Protein backbone atom coordinates (compact mmCIF):
# COMPACT_ATOMS: atom_id res chain seq x y z
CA UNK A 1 15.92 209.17 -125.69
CA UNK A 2 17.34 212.67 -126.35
CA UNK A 3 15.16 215.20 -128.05
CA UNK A 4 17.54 215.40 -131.22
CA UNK A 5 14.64 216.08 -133.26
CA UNK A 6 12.89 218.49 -131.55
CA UNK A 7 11.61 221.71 -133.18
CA UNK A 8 11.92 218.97 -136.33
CA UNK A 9 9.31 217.80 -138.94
CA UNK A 10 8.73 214.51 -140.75
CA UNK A 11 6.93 212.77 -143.17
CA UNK A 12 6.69 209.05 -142.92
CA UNK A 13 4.25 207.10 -145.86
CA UNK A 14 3.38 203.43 -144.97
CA UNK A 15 3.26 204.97 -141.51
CA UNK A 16 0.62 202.84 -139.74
CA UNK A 17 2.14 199.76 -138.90
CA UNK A 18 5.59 198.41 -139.79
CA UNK A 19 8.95 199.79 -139.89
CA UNK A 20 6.72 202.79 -140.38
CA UNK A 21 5.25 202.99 -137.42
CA UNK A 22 8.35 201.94 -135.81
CA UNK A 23 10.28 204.83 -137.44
CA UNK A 24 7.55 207.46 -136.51
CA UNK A 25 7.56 206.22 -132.74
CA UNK A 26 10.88 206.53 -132.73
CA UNK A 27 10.94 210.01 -134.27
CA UNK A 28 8.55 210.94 -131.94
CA UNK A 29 9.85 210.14 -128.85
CA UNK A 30 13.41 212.21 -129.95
CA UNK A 31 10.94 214.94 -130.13
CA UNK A 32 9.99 215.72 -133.62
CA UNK A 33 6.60 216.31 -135.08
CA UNK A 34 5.51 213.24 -137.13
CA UNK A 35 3.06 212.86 -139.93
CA UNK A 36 2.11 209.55 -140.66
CA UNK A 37 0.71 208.52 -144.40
CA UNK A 38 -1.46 205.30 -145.36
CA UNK A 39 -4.26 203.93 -147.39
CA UNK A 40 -6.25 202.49 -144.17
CA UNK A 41 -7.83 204.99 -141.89
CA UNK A 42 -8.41 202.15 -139.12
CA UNK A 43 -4.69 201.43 -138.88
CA UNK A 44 -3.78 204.95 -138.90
CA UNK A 45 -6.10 206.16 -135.86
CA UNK A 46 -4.42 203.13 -134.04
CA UNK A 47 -0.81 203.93 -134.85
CA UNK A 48 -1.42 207.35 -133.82
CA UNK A 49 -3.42 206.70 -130.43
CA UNK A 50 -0.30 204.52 -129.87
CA UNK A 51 2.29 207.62 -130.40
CA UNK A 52 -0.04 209.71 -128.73
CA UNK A 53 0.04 207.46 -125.48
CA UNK A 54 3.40 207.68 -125.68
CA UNK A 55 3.51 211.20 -125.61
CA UNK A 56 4.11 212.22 -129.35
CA UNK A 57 2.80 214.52 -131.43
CA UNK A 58 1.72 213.11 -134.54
CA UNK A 59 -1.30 213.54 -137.02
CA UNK A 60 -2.32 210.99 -139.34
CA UNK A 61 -3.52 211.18 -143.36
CA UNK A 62 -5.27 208.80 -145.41
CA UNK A 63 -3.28 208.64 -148.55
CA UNK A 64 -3.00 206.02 -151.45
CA UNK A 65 0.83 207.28 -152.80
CA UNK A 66 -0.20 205.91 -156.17
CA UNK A 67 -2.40 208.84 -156.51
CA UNK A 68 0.73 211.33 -157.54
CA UNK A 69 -0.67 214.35 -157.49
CA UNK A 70 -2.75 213.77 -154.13
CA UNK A 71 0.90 212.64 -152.55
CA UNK A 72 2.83 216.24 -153.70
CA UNK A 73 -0.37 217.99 -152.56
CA UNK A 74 0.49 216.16 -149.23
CA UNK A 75 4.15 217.04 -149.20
CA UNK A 76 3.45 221.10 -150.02
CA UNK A 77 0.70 220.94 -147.00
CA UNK A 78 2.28 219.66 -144.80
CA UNK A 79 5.72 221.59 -145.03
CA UNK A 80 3.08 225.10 -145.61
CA UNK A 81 1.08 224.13 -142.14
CA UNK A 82 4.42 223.57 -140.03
CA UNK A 83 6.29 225.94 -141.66
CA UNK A 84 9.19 223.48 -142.41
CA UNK A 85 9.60 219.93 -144.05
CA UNK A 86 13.22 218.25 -142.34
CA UNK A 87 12.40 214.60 -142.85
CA UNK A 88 10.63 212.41 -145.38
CA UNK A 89 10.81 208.70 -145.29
CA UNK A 90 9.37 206.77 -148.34
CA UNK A 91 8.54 203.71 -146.69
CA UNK A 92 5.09 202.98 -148.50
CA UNK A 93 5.13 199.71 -151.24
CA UNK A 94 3.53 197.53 -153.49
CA UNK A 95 4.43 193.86 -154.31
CA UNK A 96 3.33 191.43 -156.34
CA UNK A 97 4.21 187.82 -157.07
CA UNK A 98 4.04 185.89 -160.19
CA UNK A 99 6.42 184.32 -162.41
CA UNK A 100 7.02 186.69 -165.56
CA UNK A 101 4.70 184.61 -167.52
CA UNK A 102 1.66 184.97 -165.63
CA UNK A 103 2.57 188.77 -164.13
CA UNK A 104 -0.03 191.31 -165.20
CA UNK A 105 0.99 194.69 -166.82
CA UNK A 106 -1.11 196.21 -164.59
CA UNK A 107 0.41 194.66 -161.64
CA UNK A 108 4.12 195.66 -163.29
CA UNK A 109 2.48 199.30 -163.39
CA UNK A 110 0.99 199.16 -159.72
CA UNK A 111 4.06 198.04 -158.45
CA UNK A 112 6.20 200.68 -160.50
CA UNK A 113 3.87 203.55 -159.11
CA UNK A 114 4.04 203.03 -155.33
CA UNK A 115 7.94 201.97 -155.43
CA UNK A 116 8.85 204.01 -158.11
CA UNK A 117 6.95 206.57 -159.13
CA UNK A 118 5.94 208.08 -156.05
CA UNK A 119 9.59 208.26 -154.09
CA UNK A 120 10.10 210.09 -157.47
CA UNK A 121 7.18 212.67 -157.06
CA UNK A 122 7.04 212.79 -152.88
CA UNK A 123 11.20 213.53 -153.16
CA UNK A 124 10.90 215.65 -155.62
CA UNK A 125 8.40 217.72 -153.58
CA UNK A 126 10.52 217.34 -150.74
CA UNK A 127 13.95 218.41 -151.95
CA UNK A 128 12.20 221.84 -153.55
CA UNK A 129 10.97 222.64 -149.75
CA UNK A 130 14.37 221.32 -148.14
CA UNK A 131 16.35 223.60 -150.68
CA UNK A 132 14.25 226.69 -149.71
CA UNK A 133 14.83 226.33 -146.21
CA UNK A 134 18.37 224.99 -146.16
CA UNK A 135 18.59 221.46 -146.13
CA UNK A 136 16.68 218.20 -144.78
CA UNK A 137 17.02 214.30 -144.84
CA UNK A 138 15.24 211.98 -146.75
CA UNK A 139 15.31 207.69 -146.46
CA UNK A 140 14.21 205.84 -148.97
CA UNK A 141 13.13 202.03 -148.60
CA UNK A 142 14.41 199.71 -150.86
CA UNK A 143 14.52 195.54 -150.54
CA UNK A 144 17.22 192.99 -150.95
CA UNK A 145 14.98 192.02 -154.15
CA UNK A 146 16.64 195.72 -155.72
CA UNK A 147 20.31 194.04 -155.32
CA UNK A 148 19.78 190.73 -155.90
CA UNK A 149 17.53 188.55 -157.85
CA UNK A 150 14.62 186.06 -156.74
CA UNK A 151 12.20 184.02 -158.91
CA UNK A 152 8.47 185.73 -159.06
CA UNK A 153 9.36 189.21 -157.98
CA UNK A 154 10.23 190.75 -161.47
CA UNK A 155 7.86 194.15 -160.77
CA UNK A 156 8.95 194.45 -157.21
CA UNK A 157 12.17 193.86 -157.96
CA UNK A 158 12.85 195.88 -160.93
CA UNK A 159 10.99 198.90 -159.61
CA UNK A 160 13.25 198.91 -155.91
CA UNK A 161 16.30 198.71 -158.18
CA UNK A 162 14.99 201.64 -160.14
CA UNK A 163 14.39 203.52 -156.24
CA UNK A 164 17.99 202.96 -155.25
CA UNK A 165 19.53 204.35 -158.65
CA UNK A 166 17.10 207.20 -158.22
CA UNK A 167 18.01 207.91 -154.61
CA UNK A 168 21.57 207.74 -155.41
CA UNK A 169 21.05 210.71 -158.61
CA UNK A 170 18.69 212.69 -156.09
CA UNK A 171 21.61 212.43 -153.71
CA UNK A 172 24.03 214.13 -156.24
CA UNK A 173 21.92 216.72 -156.85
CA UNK A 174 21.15 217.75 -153.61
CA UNK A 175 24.52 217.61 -151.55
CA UNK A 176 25.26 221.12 -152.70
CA UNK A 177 22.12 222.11 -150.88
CA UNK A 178 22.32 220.71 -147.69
CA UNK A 179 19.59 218.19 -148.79
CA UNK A 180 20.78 214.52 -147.76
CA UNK A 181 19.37 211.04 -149.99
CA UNK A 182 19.92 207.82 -148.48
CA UNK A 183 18.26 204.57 -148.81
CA UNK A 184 18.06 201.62 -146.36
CA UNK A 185 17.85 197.93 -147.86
CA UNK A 186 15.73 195.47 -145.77
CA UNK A 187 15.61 191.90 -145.94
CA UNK A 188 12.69 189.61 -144.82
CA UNK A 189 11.18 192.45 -141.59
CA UNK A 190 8.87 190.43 -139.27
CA UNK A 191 5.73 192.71 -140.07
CA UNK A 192 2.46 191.55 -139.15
CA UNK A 193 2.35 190.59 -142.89
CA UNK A 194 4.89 188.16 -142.72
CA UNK A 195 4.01 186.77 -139.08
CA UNK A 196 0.89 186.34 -140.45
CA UNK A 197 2.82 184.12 -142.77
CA UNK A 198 4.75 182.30 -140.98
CA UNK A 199 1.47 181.03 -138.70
CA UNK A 200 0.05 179.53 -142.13
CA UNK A 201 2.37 178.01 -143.44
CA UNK A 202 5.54 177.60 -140.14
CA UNK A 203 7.68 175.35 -142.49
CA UNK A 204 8.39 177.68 -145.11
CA UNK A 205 8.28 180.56 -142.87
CA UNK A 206 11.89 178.42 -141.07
CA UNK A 207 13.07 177.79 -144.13
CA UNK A 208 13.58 180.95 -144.54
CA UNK A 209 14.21 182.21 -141.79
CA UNK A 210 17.66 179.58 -141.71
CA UNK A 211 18.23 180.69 -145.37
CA UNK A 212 19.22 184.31 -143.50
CA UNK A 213 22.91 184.22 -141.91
CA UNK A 214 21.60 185.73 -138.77
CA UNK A 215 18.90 183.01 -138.74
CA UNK A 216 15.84 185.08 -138.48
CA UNK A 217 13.81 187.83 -139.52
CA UNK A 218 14.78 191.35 -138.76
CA UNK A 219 12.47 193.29 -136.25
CA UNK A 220 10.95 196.83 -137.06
CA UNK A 221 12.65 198.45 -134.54
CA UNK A 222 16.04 197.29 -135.96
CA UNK A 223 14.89 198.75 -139.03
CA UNK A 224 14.16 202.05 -137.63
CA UNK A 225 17.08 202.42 -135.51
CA UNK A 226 19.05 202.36 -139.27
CA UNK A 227 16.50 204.85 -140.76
CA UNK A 228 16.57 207.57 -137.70
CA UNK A 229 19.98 207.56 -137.68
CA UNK A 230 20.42 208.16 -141.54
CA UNK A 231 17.96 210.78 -140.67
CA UNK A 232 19.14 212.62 -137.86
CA UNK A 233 22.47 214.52 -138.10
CA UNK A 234 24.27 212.14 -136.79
CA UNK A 235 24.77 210.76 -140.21
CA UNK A 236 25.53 214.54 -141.59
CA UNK A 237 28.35 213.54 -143.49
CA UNK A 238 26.52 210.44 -145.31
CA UNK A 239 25.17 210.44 -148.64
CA UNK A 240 24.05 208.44 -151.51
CA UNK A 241 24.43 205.39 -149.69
CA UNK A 242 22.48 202.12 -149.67
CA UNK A 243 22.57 200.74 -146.48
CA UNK A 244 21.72 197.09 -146.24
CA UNK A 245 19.59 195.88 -142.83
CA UNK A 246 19.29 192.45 -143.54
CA UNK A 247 21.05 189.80 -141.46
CA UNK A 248 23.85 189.55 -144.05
CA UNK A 249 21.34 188.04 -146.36
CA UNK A 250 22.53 190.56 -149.23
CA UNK A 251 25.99 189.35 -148.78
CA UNK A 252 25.72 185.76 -148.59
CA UNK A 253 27.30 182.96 -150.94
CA UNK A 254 24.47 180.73 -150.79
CA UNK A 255 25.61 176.85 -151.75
CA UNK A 256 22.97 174.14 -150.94
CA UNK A 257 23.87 172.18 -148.29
């Protein structure tokens, strides 16, 4: 891989495992300096051993994003200690599942602080360093459950709509300063959380799986390839855009067979 990014700095949260991790490796190996964000400090010594060995430079920070004021403490730090913020990528999330009746305000509120709230507060921080120093890229992850409705997801749901309209107003704002705002849409990623899944209960798991045009689950990677290159400049020219990485799922006329 070319070293595109070199001389480059970026902020990834949910950075441990995942499309995270996927996006920082990437990053990484196109020569950038990564900084990788999560909530458990076992996962995060063992994503960064793993970009180490591959000859990255990365560090790692235990952060819960929820905590608002610890995650714009995070964002001024690390653009003072480098000198420069280029990237951020809001990739950290909350879900929870219940039908409307049973879902728990503070679940709604959980769910609205990590999706929501925080790409609010960690963009915000970034696009006041990106302005001062001319510019920088920042991805924001959505879901197919922000475009399209499904039963039991009302909090998830509602608060990755409210992330796309966000990213879209953030993207007006700064495309006068060189400061790009895009956001990529997966669909059903096979994360360790979902593999993990799919081994308990396999019928389900290729149900849905068949219910995707493609007919399976998107890899990490594939969802990092999207989020690099919406990143890198590349895309220069792109703004405002939400970029669906779903195997046509978001697309789809579904009629049952």
């Amino acid at each position: 891989m070319s070293q595109e990014f070199a001389g480059k700095v970026a902020l990834i949260t949910g950075g441990s495992d995942g499309i995270g991790l996927a996006t920082a490796q990437l990053l990484a190996r196109g020569g950038a300096s990564v900084v990788i964000c999560g909530r458990r400090q076992e996962m995060l010594d063992q994503a960064k051993a793993r970009i180490e060995a591959e000859g990255g430079r990365v560090e790692a920070i235990r952060l819960d994003v929820s905590d608002l004021d610890a995650y714009a403490a995070v964002v001024a730090d690390v653009a003072a200690r480098h000198g420069r913020l280029d990237m951020l990528v809001n990739n950290a999330m909350s879900v929870h599942y219940a039908p409307i009746g049973r879902l728990k305000l503070e679940h709604w509120r959980k769910d609205f602080a990590v999706n929501a709230e925080a790409v609010f507060v960690g963009t915000k921080a970034a696009m006041t360093v990106m302005a001062e120093q001319g510019g920088g890229s920042i991805v924001n992850i959505a879901s197919t459950t922000g475009i399209r409705a499904m039963a039991n997801y009302a909090s998830y749901s509602a608060s990755k709509a409210a992330l796309i309209q966000f990213s879209a107003v953030a993207a007006m704002e700064g495309s006068r300063k060189g400061i790009r705002v895009n956001v990529v849409v997966p669909g059903q990623v096979d994360t360790a959380a979902t593999l993990d899944f799919a081994a308990k209960a396999p019928e389900i798991a290729a149900q849905t799986a068949d219910a995707i045009p493609m007919g399976r689950g998107g890899q990490p990677e594939e969802l990092a390839e999207a989020i690099v290159f919406l990143l890198s400049d590349r895309a220069s020219y792109i703004t405002g855009i939400a970029l669906p990485v779903d195997g046509g799922k978001s697309v789809q006329l579904y009629i049952p067979g």
